[in-house]
Coordinates of C-alpha atoms and ligand atoms in Angstrom, one line a residue:
X1 CA 86.6 79.3 83.5
X2 CA 83.6 77.5 85.1
X3 CA 82.6 74.3 83.4
X4 CA 79.1 74.5 81.9
X5 CA 77.6 72.3 84.6
X6 CA 78.8 74.6 87.3
X7 CA 77.6 77.7 85.4
X8 CA 74.2 76.1 85.2
X9 CA 74.2 75.5 89.0
X10 CA 75.2 79.1 89.7
X11 CA 72.4 80.4 87.5
X12 CA 69.9 78.2 89.4
X13 CA 71.2 79.5 92.7
X14 CA 70.8 83.0 91.5
X15 CA 67.2 82.4 90.4
X16 CA 66.3 80.7 93.7
X17 CA 67.1 83.8 95.8
X18 CA 64.4 86.3 96.4
X19 CA 66.5 89.4 95.6
X20 CA 63.6 91.8 96.1
X21 CA 63.0 90.6 99.6
X22 CA 66.7 91.0 100.5
X23 CA 66.7 94.5 99.1
X24 CA 63.8 95.4 101.4
X25 CA 66.0 94.5 104.4
X26 CA 68.2 97.6 103.7
X27 CA 66.5 100.6 105.2
X28 CA 68.8 103.1 103.5
X29 CA 67.7 101.9 100.1
X30 CA 64.3 103.5 100.7
X31 CA 65.9 107.0 100.8
X32 CA 65.1 109.5 98.2
X33 CA 68.0 111.7 96.9
X34 CA 67.3 115.0 95.3
X35 CA 63.7 114.0 95.0
X36 CA 64.4 110.7 93.3
X37 CA 64.5 107.2 94.6
X38 CA 68.1 106.3 95.5
X39 CA 70.0 104.1 93.0
X40 CA 73.1 103.2 94.9
X41 CA 75.9 102.1 92.6
X42 CA 78.9 102.9 94.7
X43 CA 79.3 99.5 96.3
X44 CA 83.0 99.2 95.6
X45 CA 83.5 102.2 97.9
X46 CA 81.3 100.9 100.6
X47 CA 78.3 98.6 100.9
X48 CA 75.0 99.4 102.7
X49 CA 73.9 97.5 105.8
X50 CA 71.0 95.2 106.3
X51 CA 68.6 95.7 109.3
X52 CA 70.0 92.5 110.9
X53 CA 73.5 94.1 111.1
X54 CA 72.2 97.4 112.4
X55 CA 70.0 95.6 115.0
X56 CA 72.9 93.4 116.1
X57 CA 75.2 96.4 116.8
X58 CA 72.4 98.2 118.6
X59 CA 71.6 95.1 120.7
X60 CA 75.3 94.8 121.6
X61 CA 75.4 98.4 122.9
X62 CA 72.1 98.0 124.7
X63 CA 72.8 94.7 126.4
X64 CA 76.4 93.5 126.4
X65 CA 78.8 96.5 126.0
X66 CA 82.0 96.5 128.1
X67 CA 85.7 96.1 127.6
X68 CA 87.1 92.7 126.6
X69 CA 89.6 90.3 128.1
X70 CA 89.8 92.6 131.2
X71 CA 86.9 92.7 133.6
X72 CA 85.8 89.8 135.8
X73 CA 82.2 90.7 135.5
X74 CA 79.2 89.5 133.5
X75 CA 79.2 92.2 130.8
X76 CA 83.0 92.0 130.2
X77 CA 82.5 88.2 129.8
X78 CA 79.7 88.7 127.3
X79 CA 81.6 91.3 125.3
X80 CA 84.7 89.0 125.2
X81 CA 82.6 86.1 124.2
X82 CA 81.0 88.1 121.4
X83 CA 84.4 89.5 120.2
X84 CA 86.1 86.1 120.2
X85 CA 82.9 84.5 118.6
X86 CA 83.3 87.0 115.8
X87 CA 86.9 86.0 115.3
X88 CA 85.8 82.3 115.0
X89 CA 83.2 83.4 112.5
X90 CA 85.7 85.2 110.4
X91 CA 88.0 82.1 110.5
X92 CA 85.1 80.0 109.2
X93 CA 84.2 82.5 106.6
X94 CA 87.8 82.5 105.2
X95 CA 88.3 78.8 105.9
X96 CA 91.4 79.7 108.0
X97 CA 93.1 76.9 110.0
X98 CA 92.2 78.5 113.4
X99 CA 90.9 81.8 114.9
X100 CA 94.4 82.5 116.1
X101 CA 95.2 83.3 112.4
X102 CA 92.6 86.2 112.4
X103 CA 93.6 89.7 113.5
X104 CA 91.0 92.4 113.7
X105 CA 92.1 95.7 112.1
X106 CA 90.4 99.0 111.1
X107 CA 90.2 97.8 107.5
X108 CA 92.1 96.5 104.5
X109 CA 94.4 99.5 104.6
X110 CA 95.5 98.8 108.2
X111 CA 95.9 95.1 107.4
X112 CA 98.3 95.8 104.6
X113 CA 100.2 98.4 106.6
X114 CA 100.5 95.8 109.4
X115 CA 102.2 93.3 107.1
X116 CA 104.5 96.0 105.8
X117 CA 105.5 97.2 109.2
X118 CA 105.9 93.8 110.9
X119 CA 106.7 90.8 108.7
X120 CA 108.2 92.9 105.8
X121 CA 110.2 95.3 108.0
X122 CA 111.6 92.4 110.0
X123 CA 112.4 90.2 107.0
X124 CA 113.3 92.3 104.0
X125 CA 116.7 93.9 103.5
X126 CA 118.3 96.5 101.3
X127 CA 118.2 95.4 97.7
X128 CA 115.3 92.9 98.2
X129 CA 112.4 93.1 95.7
X130 CA 108.7 93.6 96.6
X131 CA 106.5 92.4 93.7
X132 CA 103.2 94.2 93.2
X133 CA 100.8 94.6 90.2
X134 CA 100.0 97.7 88.1
X135 CA 96.4 97.6 89.3
X136 CA 96.9 98.0 93.0
X137 CA 94.8 100.4 95.1
X138 CA 96.9 103.0 96.7
X139 CA 96.6 101.2 100.0
X140 CA 98.5 98.2 98.5
X141 CA 101.1 100.5 97.0
X142 CA 101.9 103.4 99.2
X143 CA 102.8 101.2 102.3
X144 CA 105.3 99.3 100.2
X145 CA 106.8 102.5 98.8
X146 CA 107.2 103.9 102.3
X147 CA 108.9 100.6 103.4
X148 CA 111.0 100.3 100.3
X149 CA 112.3 103.9 100.8
X150 CA 113.0 103.2 104.5
X151 CA 115.0 100.0 104.0
X152 CA 116.3 100.4 100.4
X153 CA 114.1 97.7 98.9
X154 CA 113.0 97.7 95.3
X155 CA 109.5 97.6 93.8
X156 CA 108.6 95.5 90.7
X157 CA 105.2 95.3 89.0
X158 CA 103.3 92.6 87.1
X159 CA 102.0 94.5 84.1
X160 CA 98.4 95.0 83.1
X161 CA 97.5 94.3 79.5
X162 CA 96.3 97.3 77.6
X163 CA 93.3 95.8 75.9
X164 CA 91.4 93.9 78.6
X165 CA 92.9 94.8 82.0
X166 CA 94.3 91.4 82.8
X167 CA 97.6 90.7 84.5
X168 CA 100.3 89.8 82.1
X169 CA 101.6 86.6 83.7
X170 CA 104.1 85.6 81.0
X171 CA 107.1 86.8 83.1
X172 CA 105.6 85.7 86.5
X173 CA 108.2 83.1 87.3
X174 CA 111.1 85.3 86.3
X175 CA 109.7 88.1 88.4
X176 CA 109.1 85.8 91.4
X177 CA 112.6 84.5 91.2
X178 CA 113.9 88.0 91.9
X179 CA 111.2 88.8 94.6
X180 CA 110.9 88.2 98.4
X181 CA 107.3 89.3 98.8
X182 CA 104.3 89.5 96.4
X183 CA 101.2 91.6 97.3
X184 CA 98.3 91.7 94.9
X185 CA 94.6 92.4 94.7
X186 CA 92.0 89.7 94.2
X187 CA 89.6 91.9 92.3
X188 CA 90.5 95.3 90.7
X189 CA 88.4 98.2 92.1
X190 CA 88.6 100.1 88.8
X191 CA 88.4 97.5 86.1
X192 CA 86.6 94.6 87.8
X193 CA 89.3 92.1 86.8
X194 CA 89.3 88.9 88.8
X195 CA 92.9 87.8 89.3
X196 CA 93.8 84.1 89.4
X197 CA 95.2 84.5 92.9
X198 CA 95.3 80.7 93.7
X199 CA 97.4 80.0 90.6
X200 CA 99.7 83.0 91.3
X201 CA 100.2 82.0 94.9
X202 CA 101.1 78.5 93.8
X203 CA 103.9 79.9 91.7
X204 CA 105.0 82.2 94.5
X205 CA 105.1 79.4 97.0
X206 CA 107.3 77.3 94.7
X207 CA 109.6 80.3 94.5
X208 CA 109.7 80.8 98.3
X209 CA 107.9 84.2 98.0
X210 CA 105.6 85.3 100.8
X211 CA 102.2 86.3 99.5
X212 CA 99.6 89.0 100.5
X213 CA 96.2 89.1 99.0
X214 CA 94.1 92.3 99.1
X215 CA 90.5 90.9 99.2
X216 CA 88.8 94.3 99.7
X217 CA 86.7 93.9 96.6
X218 CA 86.2 90.1 96.8
X219 CA 85.5 89.1 100.4
X220 CA 81.9 90.3 100.4
X221 CA 81.2 89.2 96.8
X222 CA 82.6 85.7 96.2
X223 CA 84.2 82.8 98.0
X224 CA 87.5 83.6 99.5
X225 CA 89.2 80.5 100.9
X226 CA 92.7 81.2 102.3
X227 CA 93.7 77.5 102.2
X228 CA 92.5 77.1 98.6
X229 CA 94.2 80.3 97.6
X230 CA 97.3 79.3 99.5
X231 CA 98.3 82.8 100.5
X232 CA 100.3 83.8 103.6
X233 CA 98.3 87.0 104.4
X234 CA 94.9 88.3 103.3
X235 CA 93.1 91.5 104.2
X236 CA 89.6 92.8 103.8
X237 CA 87.3 95.5 105.2
X238 CA 84.0 95.1 107.1
X239 CA 82.3 98.1 105.5
X240 CA 82.5 96.6 102.0
X241 CA 80.9 93.3 103.2
X242 CA 77.6 94.7 104.7
X243 CA 79.4 95.2 108.0
X244 CA 80.2 98.3 110.0
X245 CA 82.9 100.8 109.2
X246 CA 86.1 100.8 111.2
X247 CA 86.5 97.0 111.4
X248 CA 88.6 94.9 109.1
X249 CA 90.4 91.6 109.1
X250 CA 94.0 90.4 108.4
X251 CA 94.4 86.7 108.0
X252 CA 98.0 85.5 108.6
X253 CA 99.4 82.0 108.4
X254 CA 100.1 80.9 111.9
X255 CA 103.9 80.1 111.6
X256 CA 104.5 83.6 110.2
X257 CA 102.4 85.4 112.8
X258 CA 104.1 83.6 115.7
X259 CA 107.5 84.7 114.4
X260 CA 106.5 88.3 113.7
X261 CA 107.2 91.3 115.9
X262 CA 104.3 93.3 117.3
X263 CA 102.6 96.1 115.3
X264 CA 101.7 98.6 117.9
X265 CA 102.5 98.7 121.6
X266 CA 99.9 99.0 124.4
X267 CA 97.4 97.1 126.5
X268 CA 96.2 93.6 125.4
X269 CA 99.3 92.8 123.4
X270 CA 101.5 92.1 126.4
X271 CA 102.0 89.3 128.9
X272 CA 104.2 91.0 131.3
X273 CA 105.5 94.6 131.5
X274 CA 108.4 96.0 133.4
X275 CA 109.8 99.6 133.2
X276 CA 112.5 98.7 130.7
X277 CA 111.1 95.7 128.9
X278 CA 108.0 93.7 128.1
X279 CA 107.0 90.2 127.1
X280 CA 104.5 90.1 124.3
X281 CA 101.3 88.1 124.1
X282 CA 100.8 85.4 121.4
X283 CA 99.1 86.0 118.1
X284 CA 96.5 87.4 117.4
X285 CA 96.5 89.5 120.6
X286 CA 100.1 90.5 119.9
X287 CA 98.8 92.5 117.0
X288 CA 95.8 94.1 118.7
X289 CA 97.0 96.8 121.0
X290 CA 94.4 98.8 122.9
X291 CA 90.7 98.4 123.3
X292 CA 89.5 96.8 120.0
X293 CA 86.4 97.7 118.0
X294 CA 84.2 95.1 119.7
X295 CA 80.9 96.5 118.3
X296 CA 82.4 96.4 114.8
X297 CA 83.5 92.8 115.2
X298 CA 80.0 91.9 116.4
X299 CA 78.4 93.7 113.5
X300 CA 80.9 92.0 111.1
X301 CA 79.8 88.6 112.5
X302 CA 76.2 89.4 111.7
X303 CA 77.2 90.6 108.2
X304 CA 79.1 87.4 107.4
X305 CA 76.1 85.3 108.6
X306 CA 73.9 87.4 106.4
X307 CA 76.1 86.9 103.3
X308 CA 76.5 83.2 103.8
X309 CA 72.8 82.8 104.3
X310 CA 72.4 84.2 100.7
X311 CA 75.4 82.3 99.4
X312 CA 78.5 83.9 98.0
X313 CA 78.2 82.1 94.7
X314 CA 74.7 83.4 94.2
X315 CA 75.9 86.9 95.1
X316 CA 78.7 86.9 92.6
X317 CA 76.4 85.5 89.9
X318 CA 74.0 88.4 90.6
X319 CA 76.8 91.0 90.5
X320 CA 78.0 89.6 87.2
X321 CA 74.5 89.5 85.7
X322 CA 74.0 93.2 86.5
X323 CA 77.5 94.2 85.3
X324 CA 76.9 92.3 82.0
X325 CA 73.6 94.1 81.4
X326 CA 75.3 97.5 82.2
X327 CA 78.3 96.8 79.9
X328 CA 76.0 95.7 77.1
X329 CA 73.8 98.9 77.4
X330 CA 76.9 101.1 77.8
X331 CA 78.6 99.6 74.8
X332 CA 75.7 100.9 72.6
X333 CA 77.0 104.5 73.3
X334 CA 79.1 105.7 70.4
X335 CA 82.7 106.3 71.4
X336 CA 82.4 105.0 75.0
X337 CA 85.5 103.4 76.5
X338 CA 84.8 100.5 78.8
X339 CA 87.7 99.3 81.0
X340 CA 88.5 95.8 82.1
X341 CA 87.8 92.3 80.8
X342 CA 84.8 91.6 78.6
X343 CA 84.2 88.2 80.2
X344 CA 84.5 86.7 83.7
X345 CA 84.6 90.0 85.5
X346 CA 83.2 91.3 88.8
X347 CA 80.4 93.8 89.3
X348 CA 82.7 96.9 88.9
X349 CA 82.1 98.8 85.7
X350 CA 84.3 101.8 84.8
X351 CA 83.9 103.9 81.7
X352 CA 84.8 107.1 80.0
X353 CA 82.5 109.0 77.6
X354 CA 84.0 110.9 74.6
X355 CA 81.9 114.0 75.3
X356 CA 81.3 114.3 79.0
X357 CA 83.8 114.5 81.9
X358 CA 83.4 111.7 84.5
X359 CA 83.0 114.1 87.4
X360 CA 80.3 116.2 85.6
X361 CA 78.5 113.0 84.8
X362 CA 78.6 111.7 88.4
X363 CA 77.5 115.1 89.8
X364 CA 74.6 115.3 87.4
X365 CA 73.6 111.7 87.9
X366 CA 73.4 112.4 91.6
X367 CA 70.9 115.1 90.9
X368 CA 68.7 112.3 89.6
X369 CA 69.4 110.0 92.6
X370 CA 72.0 107.8 91.0
X371 CA 75.1 107.4 93.1
X372 CA 78.2 106.7 90.9
X373 CA 81.8 107.3 91.7
X374 CA 84.1 109.4 89.5
X375 CA 87.8 110.0 89.8
X376 CA 90.9 108.0 90.0
X377 CA 89.5 105.5 92.5
X378 CA 92.8 105.4 94.4
X379 CA 94.4 103.9 91.3
X380 CA 96.3 107.0 90.0
X381 CA 99.2 105.1 88.4
X382 CA 96.9 102.6 86.7
X383 CA 94.8 105.4 85.3
X384 CA 97.9 107.2 84.1
X385 CA 98.9 104.0 82.3
X386 CA 95.4 103.7 80.8
X387 CA 95.8 107.3 79.6
X388 CA 92.9 108.8 81.5
X389 CA 92.7 111.1 84.6
X390 CA 89.3 109.9 85.8
X391 CA 86.7 107.3 85.0
X392 CA 83.0 107.1 86.0
X393 CA 82.3 103.9 87.9
X394 CA 79.1 101.9 88.6
X395 CA 79.6 99.1 91.1
X396 CA 76.9 96.6 91.8
X397 CA 75.9 94.4 94.7
X398 CA 73.2 91.8 95.4
X399 CA 70.5 94.4 96.4
X400 CA 70.8 96.2 93.1
X401 CA 68.2 95.3 90.4
X402 CA 68.0 95.2 86.7
X403 CA 65.5 98.1 86.8
X404 CA 68.3 100.1 88.5
X405 CA 70.7 99.3 85.8
X406 CA 68.2 100.5 83.3
X407 CA 67.5 103.7 85.3
X408 CA 71.3 104.3 85.4
X409 CA 71.5 104.0 81.6
X410 CA 68.5 106.2 81.2
X411 CA 69.9 108.9 83.5
X412 CA 73.2 108.7 81.6
X413 CA 71.5 109.4 78.4
X414 CA 69.6 112.3 79.9
X415 CA 72.7 113.8 81.4
X416 CA 74.7 113.5 78.1
X417 CA 72.0 115.5 76.3
X418 CA 72.6 118.3 78.8
X419 CA 76.4 118.1 78.7
X420 CA 77.0 117.9 74.9
Ligands
7TS1 N1 92.1 97.6 98.3 C1 91.1 97.7 97.3 C2 91.2 96.8 96.1 C3 90.1 98.6 97.5 O1 89.2 98.7 96.5 C4 90.1 99.5 98.6 C5 89.0 100.5 98.8 C6 91.0 99.3 99.6 C7 92.0 98.4 99.4 C8 91.1 100.1 100.9 O2 90.0 99.7 101.7 P1 89.7 100.5 103.1 O3 88.5 99.9 103.6 O4 90.9 100.2 104.0 O5 89.6 101.9 102.7 N2 88.4 100.9 97.6 C9 87.6 102.0 97.4 C10 87.1 102.4 96.2 O6 87.3 101.7 95.1 N3 86.4 103.5 96.3 O7 86.5 103.9 97.5 C11 87.3 103.0 98.3

């Protein structure tokens, strides 16, 4: 809980940002969809990109493009400098100890698979327990299932409370005492729950349990400081943080990265290769086989600059304000079921109406230009636990406006009239 003084500061920051001017920097938000102005409320799936990021990627291809770490020529040097500059920028963004702790990946999914296939495969044994939570996205569940089946490890889950979608932490220390690794999401992509990851990682560290944080829903929306959280690994995706698709980040604590085996074999990750054996490069290159996504890293650099220029506290405050307005207006609908906490939540709002299927709702909202998501949101076990097959989801970002929340509610009412 924020102390009142801090809340007041956040509110001030939120008001001091010209959100309309920022919105105008996103060309795609001027699109019309099915004859209506686009109202893009699917930001938990992927964010839109500001002109600055689009221009940076374009400039890179027009002026600097070449392979990295290889050529002894000007363009290769420029590309290498841009790529390694992006690594330093990510390290600063996450407050990592050094850029050597930053591995570029394709996204959150690849980051989590990397940990499962390197640190975990190398360190976990038959009978060991991997602790997860009941609210994990499939990408923080399936890799652990595959690994557990392969080595004979067990999965355990921190439960989610039925009423408000929080983690039930009353058994945390007992569960940690039986576990070797804990992997959990910072923010739930279905319920908008913000998990107390720093507190949980403190308990895990005391129990000698290695921690992995899935920051897919938080890295672009709020402050994510790996030292303050105290995690061993943390993954996020560029495309959810105003950056390009196909680029992501895995932070890993240096001592762990140095001791870990490589992920994939190929160029860049070696020091010396013979026919029957090779010596591997140091971290992070050891984990980046092949030509990396240089343009993606360069675009991500621009995206992180963009987000920090606004301020992540202000972004989160704005997300929360819109989500609160949406929840209040939705709660007026008779029989609606809203998921997740009622307070201190993120900008992700999931709901089920008594009289309209979520998929029909989203399809008809799209006819009016409103982009929602409907389905299981890659949270099938969680939805089964909640007793629903699908929810409709609106997820907000800093370029969304209060007028868009109102338009979303208006469209919802129109659609319901047609469906019931
Ligand atoms: N973890 C969480 C919490 C997520 O929300 C997502 C994507 C991922 C991992 C995977 O990220 P990726 O970039 O590697 O695909 N979440 C969603 C969503 O909620 N709707 O579409 C994608």
